[in-house]
Coordinates of C-alpha atoms in Angstrom, one line a residue:
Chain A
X164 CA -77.4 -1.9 -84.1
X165 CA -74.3 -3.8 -83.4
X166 CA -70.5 -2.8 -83.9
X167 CA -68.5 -4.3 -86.5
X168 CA -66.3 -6.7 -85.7
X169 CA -63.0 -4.9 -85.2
X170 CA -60.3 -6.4 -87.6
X171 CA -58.1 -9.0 -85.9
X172 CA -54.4 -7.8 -86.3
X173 CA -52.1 -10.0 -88.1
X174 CA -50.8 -12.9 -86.1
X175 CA -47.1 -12.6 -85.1
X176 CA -44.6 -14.0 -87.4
X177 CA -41.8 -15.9 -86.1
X178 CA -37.9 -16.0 -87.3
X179 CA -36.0 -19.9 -87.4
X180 CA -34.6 -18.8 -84.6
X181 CA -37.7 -17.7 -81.9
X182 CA -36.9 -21.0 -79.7
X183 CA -33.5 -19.9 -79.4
X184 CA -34.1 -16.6 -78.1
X185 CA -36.5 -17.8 -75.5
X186 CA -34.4 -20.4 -74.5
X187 CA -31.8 -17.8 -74.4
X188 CA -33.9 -15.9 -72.1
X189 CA -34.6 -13.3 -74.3
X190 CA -37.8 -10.5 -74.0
X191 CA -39.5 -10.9 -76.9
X192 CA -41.4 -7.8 -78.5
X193 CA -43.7 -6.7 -81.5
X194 CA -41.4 -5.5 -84.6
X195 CA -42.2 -5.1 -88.0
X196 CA -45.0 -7.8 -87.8
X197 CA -42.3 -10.5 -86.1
X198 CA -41.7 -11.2 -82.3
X199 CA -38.4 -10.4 -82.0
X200 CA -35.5 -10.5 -79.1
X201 CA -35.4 -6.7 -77.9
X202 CA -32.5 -7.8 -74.9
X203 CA -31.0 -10.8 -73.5
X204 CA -30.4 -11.5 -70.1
X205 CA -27.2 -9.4 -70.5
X206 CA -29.0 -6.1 -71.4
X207 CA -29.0 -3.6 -73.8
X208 CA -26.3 -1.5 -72.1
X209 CA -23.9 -4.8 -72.0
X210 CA -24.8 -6.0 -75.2
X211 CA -23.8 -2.7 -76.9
X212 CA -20.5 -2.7 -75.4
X213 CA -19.7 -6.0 -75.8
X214 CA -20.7 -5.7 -79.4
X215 CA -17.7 -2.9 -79.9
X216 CA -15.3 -5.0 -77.7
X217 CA -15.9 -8.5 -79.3
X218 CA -18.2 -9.4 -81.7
X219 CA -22.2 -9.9 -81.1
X220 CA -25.0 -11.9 -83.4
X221 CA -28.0 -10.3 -84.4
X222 CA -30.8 -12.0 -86.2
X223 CA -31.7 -10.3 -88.8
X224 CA -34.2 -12.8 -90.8
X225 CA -37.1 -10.6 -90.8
X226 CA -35.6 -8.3 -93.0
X227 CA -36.7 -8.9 -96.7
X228 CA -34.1 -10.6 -98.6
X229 CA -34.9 -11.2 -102.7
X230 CA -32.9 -11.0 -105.8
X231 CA -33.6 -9.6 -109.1
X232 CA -32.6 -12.0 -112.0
X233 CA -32.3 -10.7 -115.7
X234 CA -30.8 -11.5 -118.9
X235 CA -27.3 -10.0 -118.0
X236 CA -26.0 -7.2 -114.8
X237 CA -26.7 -4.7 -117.2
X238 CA -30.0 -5.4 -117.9
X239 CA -30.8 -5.7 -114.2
X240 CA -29.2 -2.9 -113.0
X241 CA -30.7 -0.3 -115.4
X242 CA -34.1 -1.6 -114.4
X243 CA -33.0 -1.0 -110.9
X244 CA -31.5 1.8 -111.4
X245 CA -35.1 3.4 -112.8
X246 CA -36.1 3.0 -109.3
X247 CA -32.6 4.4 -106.9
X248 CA -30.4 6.9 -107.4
X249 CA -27.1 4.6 -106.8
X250 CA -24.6 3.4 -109.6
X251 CA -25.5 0.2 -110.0
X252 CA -24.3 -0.5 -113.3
X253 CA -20.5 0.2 -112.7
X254 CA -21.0 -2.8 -109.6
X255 CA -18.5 -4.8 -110.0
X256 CA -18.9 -8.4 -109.8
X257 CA -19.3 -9.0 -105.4
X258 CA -19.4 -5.7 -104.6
X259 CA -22.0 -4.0 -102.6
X260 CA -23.7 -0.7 -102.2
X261 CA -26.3 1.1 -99.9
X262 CA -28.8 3.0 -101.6
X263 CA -33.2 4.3 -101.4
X264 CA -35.9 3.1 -103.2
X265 CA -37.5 6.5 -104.1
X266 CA -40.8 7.8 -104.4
X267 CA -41.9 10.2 -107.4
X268 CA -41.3 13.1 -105.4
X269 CA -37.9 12.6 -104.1
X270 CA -39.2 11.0 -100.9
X271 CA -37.5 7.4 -99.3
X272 CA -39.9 4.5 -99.8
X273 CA -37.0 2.5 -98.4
X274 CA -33.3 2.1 -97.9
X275 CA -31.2 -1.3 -99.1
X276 CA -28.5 -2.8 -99.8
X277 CA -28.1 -4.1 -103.2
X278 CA -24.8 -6.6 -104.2
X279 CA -24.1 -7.6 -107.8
X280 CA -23.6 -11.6 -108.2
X281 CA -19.7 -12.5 -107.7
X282 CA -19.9 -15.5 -110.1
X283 CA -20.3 -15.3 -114.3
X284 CA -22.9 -18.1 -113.7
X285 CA -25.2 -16.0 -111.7
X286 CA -24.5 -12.9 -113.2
X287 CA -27.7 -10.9 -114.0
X288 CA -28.5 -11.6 -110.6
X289 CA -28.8 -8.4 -108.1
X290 CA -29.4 -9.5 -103.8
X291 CA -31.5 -7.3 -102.2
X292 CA -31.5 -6.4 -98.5
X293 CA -34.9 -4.7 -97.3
X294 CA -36.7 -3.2 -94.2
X295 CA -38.8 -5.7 -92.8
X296 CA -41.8 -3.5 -92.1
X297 CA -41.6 -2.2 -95.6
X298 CA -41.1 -5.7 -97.6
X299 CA -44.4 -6.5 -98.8
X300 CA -44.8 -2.8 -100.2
X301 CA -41.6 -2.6 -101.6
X302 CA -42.0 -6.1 -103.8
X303 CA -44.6 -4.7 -104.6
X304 CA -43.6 -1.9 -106.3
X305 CA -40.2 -3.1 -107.7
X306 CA -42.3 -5.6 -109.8
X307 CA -44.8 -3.5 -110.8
X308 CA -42.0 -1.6 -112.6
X309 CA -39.6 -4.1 -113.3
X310 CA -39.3 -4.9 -117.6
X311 CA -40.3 -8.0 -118.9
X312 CA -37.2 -9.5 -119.0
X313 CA -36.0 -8.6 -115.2
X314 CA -37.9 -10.5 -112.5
X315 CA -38.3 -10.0 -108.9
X316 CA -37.8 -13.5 -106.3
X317 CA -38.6 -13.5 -102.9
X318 CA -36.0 -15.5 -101.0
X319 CA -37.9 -16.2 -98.3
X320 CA -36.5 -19.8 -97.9
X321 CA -33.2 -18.0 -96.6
X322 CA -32.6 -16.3 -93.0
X323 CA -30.2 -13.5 -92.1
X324 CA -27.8 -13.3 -89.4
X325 CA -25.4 -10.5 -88.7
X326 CA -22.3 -10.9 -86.9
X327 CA -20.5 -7.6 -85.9
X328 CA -17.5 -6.6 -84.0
X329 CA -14.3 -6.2 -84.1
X330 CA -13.6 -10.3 -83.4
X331 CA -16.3 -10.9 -86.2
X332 CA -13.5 -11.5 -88.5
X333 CA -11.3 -13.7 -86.4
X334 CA -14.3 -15.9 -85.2
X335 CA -16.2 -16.2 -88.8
X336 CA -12.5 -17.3 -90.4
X337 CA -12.4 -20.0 -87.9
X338 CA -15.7 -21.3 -90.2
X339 CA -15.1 -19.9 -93.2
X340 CA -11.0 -20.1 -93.8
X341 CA -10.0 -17.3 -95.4
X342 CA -13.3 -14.8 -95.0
X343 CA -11.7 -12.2 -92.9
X344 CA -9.9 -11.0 -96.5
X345 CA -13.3 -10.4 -98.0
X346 CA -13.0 -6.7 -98.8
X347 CA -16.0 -4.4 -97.1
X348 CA -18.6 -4.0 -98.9
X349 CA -18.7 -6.8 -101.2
X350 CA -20.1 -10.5 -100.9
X351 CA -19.1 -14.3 -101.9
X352 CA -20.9 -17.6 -101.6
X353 CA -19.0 -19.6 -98.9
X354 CA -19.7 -23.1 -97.1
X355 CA -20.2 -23.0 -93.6
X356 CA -21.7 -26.5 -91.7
X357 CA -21.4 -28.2 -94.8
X358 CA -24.3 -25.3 -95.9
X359 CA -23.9 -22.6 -98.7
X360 CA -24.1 -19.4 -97.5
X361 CA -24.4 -15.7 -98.8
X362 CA -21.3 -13.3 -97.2
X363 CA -21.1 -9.8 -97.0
X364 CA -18.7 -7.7 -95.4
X365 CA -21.3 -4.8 -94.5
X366 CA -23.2 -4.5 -91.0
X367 CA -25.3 -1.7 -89.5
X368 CA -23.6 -1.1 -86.3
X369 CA -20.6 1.0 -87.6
X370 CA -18.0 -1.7 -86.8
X371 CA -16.2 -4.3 -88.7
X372 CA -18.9 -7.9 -89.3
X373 CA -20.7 -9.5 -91.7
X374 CA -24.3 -10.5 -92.8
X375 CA -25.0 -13.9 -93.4
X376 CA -27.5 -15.4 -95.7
X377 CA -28.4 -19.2 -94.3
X378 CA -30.6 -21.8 -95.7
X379 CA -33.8 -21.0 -93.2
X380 CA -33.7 -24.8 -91.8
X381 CA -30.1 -24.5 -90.8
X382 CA -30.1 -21.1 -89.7
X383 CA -30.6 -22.3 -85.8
X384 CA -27.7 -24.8 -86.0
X385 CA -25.7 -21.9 -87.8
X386 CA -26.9 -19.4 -84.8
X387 CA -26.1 -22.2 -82.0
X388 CA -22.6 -22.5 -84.0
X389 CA -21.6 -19.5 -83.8
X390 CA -23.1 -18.1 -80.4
X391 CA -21.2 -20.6 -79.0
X392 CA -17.6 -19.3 -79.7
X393 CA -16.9 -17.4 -76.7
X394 CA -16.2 -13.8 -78.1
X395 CA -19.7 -14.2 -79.6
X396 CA -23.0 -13.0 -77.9
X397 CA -26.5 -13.0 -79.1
X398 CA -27.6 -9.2 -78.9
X399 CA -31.3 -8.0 -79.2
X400 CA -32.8 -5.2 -80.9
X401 CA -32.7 -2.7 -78.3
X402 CA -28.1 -2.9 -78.8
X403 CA -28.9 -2.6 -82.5
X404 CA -30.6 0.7 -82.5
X405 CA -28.4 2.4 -80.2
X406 CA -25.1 1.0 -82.2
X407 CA -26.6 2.1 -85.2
X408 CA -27.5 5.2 -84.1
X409 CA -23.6 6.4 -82.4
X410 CA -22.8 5.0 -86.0
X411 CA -24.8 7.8 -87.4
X412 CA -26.7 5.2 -89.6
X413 CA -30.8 5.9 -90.4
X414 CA -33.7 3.9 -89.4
X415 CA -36.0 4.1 -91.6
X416 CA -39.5 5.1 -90.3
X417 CA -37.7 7.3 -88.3
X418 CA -35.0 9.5 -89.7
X419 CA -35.9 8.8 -93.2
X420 CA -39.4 8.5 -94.5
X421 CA -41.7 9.4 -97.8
X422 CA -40.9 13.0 -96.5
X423 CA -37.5 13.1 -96.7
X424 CA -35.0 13.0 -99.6
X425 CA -31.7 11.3 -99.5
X426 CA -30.1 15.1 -99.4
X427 CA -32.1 16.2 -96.6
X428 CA -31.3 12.9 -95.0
X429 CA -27.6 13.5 -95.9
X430 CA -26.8 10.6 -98.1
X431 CA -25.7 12.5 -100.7
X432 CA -22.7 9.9 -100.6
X433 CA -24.9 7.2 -101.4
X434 CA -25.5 9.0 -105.1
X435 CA -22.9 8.6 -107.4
X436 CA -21.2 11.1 -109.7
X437 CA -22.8 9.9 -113.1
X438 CA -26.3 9.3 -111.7
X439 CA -26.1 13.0 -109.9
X440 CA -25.0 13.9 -113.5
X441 CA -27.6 11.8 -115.6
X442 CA -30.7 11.9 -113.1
X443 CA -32.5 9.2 -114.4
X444 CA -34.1 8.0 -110.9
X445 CA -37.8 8.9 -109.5
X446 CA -37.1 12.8 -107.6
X447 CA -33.9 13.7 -109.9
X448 CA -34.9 17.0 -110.4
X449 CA -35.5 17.5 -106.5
X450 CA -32.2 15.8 -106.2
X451 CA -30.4 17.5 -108.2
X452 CA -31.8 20.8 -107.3
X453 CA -30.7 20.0 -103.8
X454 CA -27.2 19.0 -104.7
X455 CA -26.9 22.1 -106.3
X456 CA -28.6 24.8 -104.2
X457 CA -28.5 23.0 -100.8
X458 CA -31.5 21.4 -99.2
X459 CA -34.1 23.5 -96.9
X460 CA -33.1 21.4 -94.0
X461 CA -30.9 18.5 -93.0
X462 CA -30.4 15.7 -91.2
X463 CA -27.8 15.8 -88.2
X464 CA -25.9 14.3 -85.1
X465 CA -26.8 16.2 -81.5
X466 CA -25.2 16.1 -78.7
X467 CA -27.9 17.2 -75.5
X468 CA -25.7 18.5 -72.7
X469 CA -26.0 16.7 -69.4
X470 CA -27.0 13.3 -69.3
X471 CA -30.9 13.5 -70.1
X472 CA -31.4 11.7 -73.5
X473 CA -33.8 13.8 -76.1
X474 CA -36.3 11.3 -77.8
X475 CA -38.1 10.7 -81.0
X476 CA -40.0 13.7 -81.6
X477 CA -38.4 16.5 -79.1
X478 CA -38.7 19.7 -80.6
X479 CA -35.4 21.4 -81.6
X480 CA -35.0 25.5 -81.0
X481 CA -32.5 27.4 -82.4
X482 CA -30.5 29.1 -79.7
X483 CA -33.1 32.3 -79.8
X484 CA -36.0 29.5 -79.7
X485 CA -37.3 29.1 -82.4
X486 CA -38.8 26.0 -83.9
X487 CA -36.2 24.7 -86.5
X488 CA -37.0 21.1 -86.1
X489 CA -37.2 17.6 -84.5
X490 CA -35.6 14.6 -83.5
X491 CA -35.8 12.0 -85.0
X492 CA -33.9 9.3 -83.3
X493 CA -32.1 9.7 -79.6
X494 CA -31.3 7.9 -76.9
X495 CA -28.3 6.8 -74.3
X496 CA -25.3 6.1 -76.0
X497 CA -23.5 3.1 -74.2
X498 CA -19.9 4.0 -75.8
X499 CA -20.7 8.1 -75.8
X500 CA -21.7 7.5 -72.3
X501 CA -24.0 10.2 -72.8
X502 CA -26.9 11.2 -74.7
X503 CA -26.9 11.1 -78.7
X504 CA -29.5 12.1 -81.0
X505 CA -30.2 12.9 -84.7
X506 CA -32.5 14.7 -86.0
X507 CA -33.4 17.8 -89.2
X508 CA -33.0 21.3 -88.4
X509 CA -33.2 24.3 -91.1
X510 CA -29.5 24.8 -93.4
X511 CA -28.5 27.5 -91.1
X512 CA -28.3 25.7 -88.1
X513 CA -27.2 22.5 -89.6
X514 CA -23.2 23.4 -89.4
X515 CA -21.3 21.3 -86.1
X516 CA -20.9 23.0 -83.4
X517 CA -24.1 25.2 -83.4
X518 CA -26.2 25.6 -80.3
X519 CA -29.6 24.4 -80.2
X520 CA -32.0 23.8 -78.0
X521 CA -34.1 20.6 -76.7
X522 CA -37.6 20.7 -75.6
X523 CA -37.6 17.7 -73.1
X524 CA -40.5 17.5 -70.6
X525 CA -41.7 21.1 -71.7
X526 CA -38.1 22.5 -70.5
X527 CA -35.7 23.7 -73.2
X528 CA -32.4 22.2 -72.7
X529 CA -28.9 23.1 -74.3
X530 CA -27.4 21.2 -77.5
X531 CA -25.3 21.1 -79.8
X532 CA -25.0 20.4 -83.6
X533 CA -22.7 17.3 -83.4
X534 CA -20.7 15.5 -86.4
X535 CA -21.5 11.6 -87.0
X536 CA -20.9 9.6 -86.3
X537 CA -20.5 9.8 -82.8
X538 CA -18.3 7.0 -82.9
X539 CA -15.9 6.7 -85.2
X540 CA -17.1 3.9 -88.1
X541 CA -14.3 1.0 -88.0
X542 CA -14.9 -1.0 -90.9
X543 CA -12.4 -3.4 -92.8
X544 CA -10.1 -1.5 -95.5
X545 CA -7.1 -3.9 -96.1
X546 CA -6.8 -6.5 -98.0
X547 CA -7.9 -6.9 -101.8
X548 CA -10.7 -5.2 -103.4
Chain B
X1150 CA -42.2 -0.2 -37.9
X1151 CA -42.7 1.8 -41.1
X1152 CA -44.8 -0.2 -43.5
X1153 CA -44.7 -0.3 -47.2
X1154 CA -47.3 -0.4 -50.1
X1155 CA -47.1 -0.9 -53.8
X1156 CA -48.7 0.9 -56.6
X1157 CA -50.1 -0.7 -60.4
X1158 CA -47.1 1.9 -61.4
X1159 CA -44.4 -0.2 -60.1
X1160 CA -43.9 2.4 -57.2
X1161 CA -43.0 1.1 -53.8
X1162 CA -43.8 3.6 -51.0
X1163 CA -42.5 2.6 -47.5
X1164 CA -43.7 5.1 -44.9
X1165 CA -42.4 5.8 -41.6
X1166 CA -44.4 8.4 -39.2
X1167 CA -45.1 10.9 -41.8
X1168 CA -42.6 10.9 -43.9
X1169 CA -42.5 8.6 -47.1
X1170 CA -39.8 7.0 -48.9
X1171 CA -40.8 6.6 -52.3
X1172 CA -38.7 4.1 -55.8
X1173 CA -39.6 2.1 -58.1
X1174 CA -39.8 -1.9 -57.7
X1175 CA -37.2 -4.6 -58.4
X1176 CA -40.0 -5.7 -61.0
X1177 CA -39.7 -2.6 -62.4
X1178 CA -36.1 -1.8 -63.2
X1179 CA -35.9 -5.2 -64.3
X1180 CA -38.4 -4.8 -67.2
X1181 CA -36.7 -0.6 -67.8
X1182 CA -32.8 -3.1 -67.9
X1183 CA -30.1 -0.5 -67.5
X1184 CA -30.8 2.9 -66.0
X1185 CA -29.0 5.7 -67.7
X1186 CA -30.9 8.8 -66.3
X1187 CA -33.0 9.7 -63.1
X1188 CA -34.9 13.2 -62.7
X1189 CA -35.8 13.3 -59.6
X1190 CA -38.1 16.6 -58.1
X1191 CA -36.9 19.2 -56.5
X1192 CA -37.1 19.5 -52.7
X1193 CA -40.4 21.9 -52.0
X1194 CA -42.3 20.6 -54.3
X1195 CA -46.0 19.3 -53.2
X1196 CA -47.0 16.7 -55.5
X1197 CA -50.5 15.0 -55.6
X1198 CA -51.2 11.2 -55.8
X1199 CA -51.0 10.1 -59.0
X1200 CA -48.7 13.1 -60.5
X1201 CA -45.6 12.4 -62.6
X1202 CA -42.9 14.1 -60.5
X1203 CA -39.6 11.8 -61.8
X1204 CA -38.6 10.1 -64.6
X1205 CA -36.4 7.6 -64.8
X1206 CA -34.5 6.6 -68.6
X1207 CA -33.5 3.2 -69.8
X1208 CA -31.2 3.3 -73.1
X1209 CA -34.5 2.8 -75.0
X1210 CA -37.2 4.9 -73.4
X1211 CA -37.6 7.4 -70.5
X1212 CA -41.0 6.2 -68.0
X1213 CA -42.4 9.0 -65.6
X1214 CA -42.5 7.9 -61.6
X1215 CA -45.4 8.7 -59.8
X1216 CA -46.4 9.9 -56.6
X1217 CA -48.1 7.5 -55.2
X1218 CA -49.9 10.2 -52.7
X1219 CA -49.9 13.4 -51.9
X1220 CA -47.5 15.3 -49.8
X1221 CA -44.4 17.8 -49.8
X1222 CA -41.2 16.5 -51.2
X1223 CA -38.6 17.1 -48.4
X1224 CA -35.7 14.8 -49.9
X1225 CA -34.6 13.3 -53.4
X1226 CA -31.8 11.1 -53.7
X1227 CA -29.0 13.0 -55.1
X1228 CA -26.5 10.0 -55.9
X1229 CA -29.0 9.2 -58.9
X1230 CA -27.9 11.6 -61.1
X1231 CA -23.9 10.7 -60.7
X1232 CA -24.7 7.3 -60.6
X1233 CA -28.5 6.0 -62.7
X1234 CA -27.0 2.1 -62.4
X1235 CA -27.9 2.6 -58.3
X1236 CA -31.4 2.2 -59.5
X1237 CA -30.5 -1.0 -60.6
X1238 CA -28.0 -2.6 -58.2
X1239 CA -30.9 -1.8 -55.1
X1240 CA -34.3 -0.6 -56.7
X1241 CA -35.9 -1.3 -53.5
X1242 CA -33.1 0.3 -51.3
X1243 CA -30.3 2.6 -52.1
X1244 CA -32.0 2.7 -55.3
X1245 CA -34.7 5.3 -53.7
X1246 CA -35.8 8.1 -55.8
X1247 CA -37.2 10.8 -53.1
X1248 CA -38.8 11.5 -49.8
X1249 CA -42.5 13.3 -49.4
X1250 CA -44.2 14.3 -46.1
X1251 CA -47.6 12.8 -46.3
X1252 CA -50.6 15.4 -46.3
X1253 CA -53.3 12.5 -46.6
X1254 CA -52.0 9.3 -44.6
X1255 CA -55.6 7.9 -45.6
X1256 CA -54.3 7.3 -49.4
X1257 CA -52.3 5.0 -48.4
X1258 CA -55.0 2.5 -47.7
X1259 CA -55.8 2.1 -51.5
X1260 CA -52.3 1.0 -52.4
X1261 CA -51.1 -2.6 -52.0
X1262 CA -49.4 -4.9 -50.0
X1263 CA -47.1 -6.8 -50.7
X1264 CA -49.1 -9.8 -51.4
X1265 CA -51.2 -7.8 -53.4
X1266 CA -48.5 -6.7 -55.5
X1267 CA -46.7 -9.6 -56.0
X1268 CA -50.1 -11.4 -57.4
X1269 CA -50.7 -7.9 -60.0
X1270 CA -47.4 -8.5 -61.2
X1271 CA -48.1 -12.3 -61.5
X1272 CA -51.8 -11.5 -63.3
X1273 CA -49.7 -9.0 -65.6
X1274 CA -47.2 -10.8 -66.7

């Protein structure tokens, strides 16, 4: 008898911009089936900071970019619309919203961003942002439900690069003339190296920036560009999560998952008025039913006391200990200086300022229901809309 | 002339009559980055070879420290708690996590030498 041959994992995939970060110094690690630059030589702790100081680049080309293209934007969106519980019909022309791709039952098979086409030419067109480690499954599943007439393209000839920080604006403008009026949330085709390029004002680290869709072939001259001007520095995976996560902002695989709704997850704000009205979306009667009676648990910010960070997974007691729930993301937060978490706990214990406490390292330790974000979201609200 | 050894853990151990000063190598805190919280045991405590008996956090993930052999702690470095980024700035020296007396001075003969170290990192790597 001999032992099968155990399946060889998936080679590692590679952005247009892996020699860079090696060259740059940067650790490379295992994410979502890519290698990936966890830290430069500046390290996570400096690279966070610097990020809410100035303005850092993240690449970001492993995440699934595709667009759906139908007859006309209403066409489009109502298919879309079949599958998340966002407005995407009233989109205007360039503008941009955050929404979940949801399962029968209510659950989060993934969260996006979806833009409308700014131009008449394109319009029927809808830009898709997706998770990386979910791409595949989510194509997938938006084709398989997609009308005849709606299709789904995989722009996998484009790469994405985020630059975030408060001197994003200031430092992209120098590029792009004129792109630090673009309104947040919204996107427009620009030239940048003689290369057209996707814009949107819309990030993940809670501060002003931009995401940046390049062609894939000019994406490291665009990177070396830009990394170059000298508020700019590249910043790795490991700044990304903890920015994200003092922004109050879900990972998904983490805080949200197939068993958690949008309510639970609190992004009730991501739903529209007419589509909490109409339904319409896989789960709207879980939806609903949680927007009207309140949700069995929730997610929330926590605050640890002291300076031990509570990780994934830490059991959360209520201040008489008992079990209420888990975290779900924490760590060191670099501009908290201090240790930030999220995580779901029961309704009752879900209002700020309630105690909790942590089981770290088998002792409980005292917490606190905190409000997100932990720091406060500084996104760009002048200019035209 | 205390002399010092080196565990597959990262642990450096440098030992002086009976008593053992115990961190965690420059190799180390340069693969954890930034050090944001150090647990170290308290003073009493008799810990045996091999036991987790600190922990030291980096802003992505907390990694247990080791005793790399038995004994009774009689010291831990207090600054580490004010102050994680010590860990950094002299891993190898101020950087120090906690002192043990030694109950077994023979378990110090299956640690490593310098050398020795040096070449498991290089293997690892």
């Amino acid at each position: 008898m001999a032992e099968r041959p155990a399946a060889t994992p998936e080679p590692l995939k590679r952005t247009p911009l892996y020699d860079l970060h090696v060259a740059a110094g940067a650790r490379m690690v295992p994410f979502a089936g890519y290698e990936m630059p966890v830290q430069y030589p500046m390290g996570v702790l400096k690279e966070h900071l610097w990020t809410r100081e100035k303005a850092g680049l993240f690449d970001v080309a492993h995440m699934g970019l595709c667009f759906l293209q139908g007859p006309d934007h209403d066409t489009t969106a109502r298919a879309l619309e079949s599958l998340v519980p966002a407005d995407i019909v009233n989109l205007k022309p360039a503008q941009q919203r955050y929404t979940q791709l949801l399962a029968e039952d209510g659950g989060i098979l993934d969260d996006l961003m979806v833009t409308r086409s700014p131009g008449p030419v394109e319009d029927g067109n809808l830009v898709l942002v997706v998770n990386a480690a979910c791409k595949d499954a989510d194509y997938a599943h938006i084709r398989t439900r997609l009308p005849d007439t709606v299709k789904l393209f995989v722009t996998d000839r484009r790469a994405l690069l985020a630059l975030q920080g408060p001197a994003a604006a200031a430092v992209l403008a120098r590029h792009i003339p004129g792109i630090d009026q673009l309104a947040f949330m919204s996107g427009t085709f620009a030239s940048l190296l003689g290369q057209t390029v996707f814009v949107t004002r819309s990030g993940y680290t809670g501060e002003d920036g931009f995401e940046i869709a390049v062609p894939d072939t000019d994406a490291p001259a665009i990177w070396q560009n830009l990394a170059s001007e000298p508020e700019v520095a590249p910043i790795g995976l490991g700044a990304r999560d903890s920015l994200r996560l003092e922004a109050g902002l879900c990972l998904y695989g983490h805080d949200i998952d197939t068993s958690t709704s949008p309510i639970e997850a609190n992004l009730q704000w991501s739903i529209q008025k007419r589509r909490r009205a109409e339904g319409g979306f896989p789960g709207a009667a879980r939806i609903q039913r949680e927007l009207a009676d309140g949700p069995a648990r929730k997610r929330v910010g926590i605050r640890p006391e002291g300076r031990a960070p509570a990780r994934e997974g830490t059991e959360i007691l209520s201040a008489d200990g008992e079990p209420i729930g888990n975290i779900t993301s924490g760590g060191f937060g670099p501009s908290v200086n201090g240790p930030v978490a999220m995580g779901y706990v029961s309704a009752e214990h879900a209002t700020p300022g309630t105690r909790l406490q942590l089981v770290v390292r088998g002792k409980p330790m005292p917490a606190e229901v905190a409000t997100l974000p932990f720091v406060s979201h500084r996104y760009f609200r002048g200019a035209r809309s | 002339m205390p002399i010092t050894k080196y565990t597959k853990e990262h642990e450096w151990i440098s030992v002086d009559g009976d008593v053992a000063t115990i961190g965690i190598t420059a190799h180390a805190a340069e693969q954890l980055g930034d050090v944001v919280f150090v647990e170290v045991p308290e003073v009493g405590r008799a810990v045996t070879a091999g036991e987790a008996c600190a922990v030291v956090e980096s802003v992505k993930a907390a990694s247990d420290v080791y005793a790399p052999i038995s004994g009774e702690v009689i010291e831990a470095n207090a600054e580490l708690a004010g102050r994680p980024a010590a860990v950094n700035e002299g891993p190898e020296g101020g950087g120090w996590f906690f002192k043990l007396r030694l109950s077994n001075a023979g378990e110090l003969s299956a640690l490593m030498d310098r050398a020795a170290y040096d070449q498991f990192v290089k293997d690892n790597a």
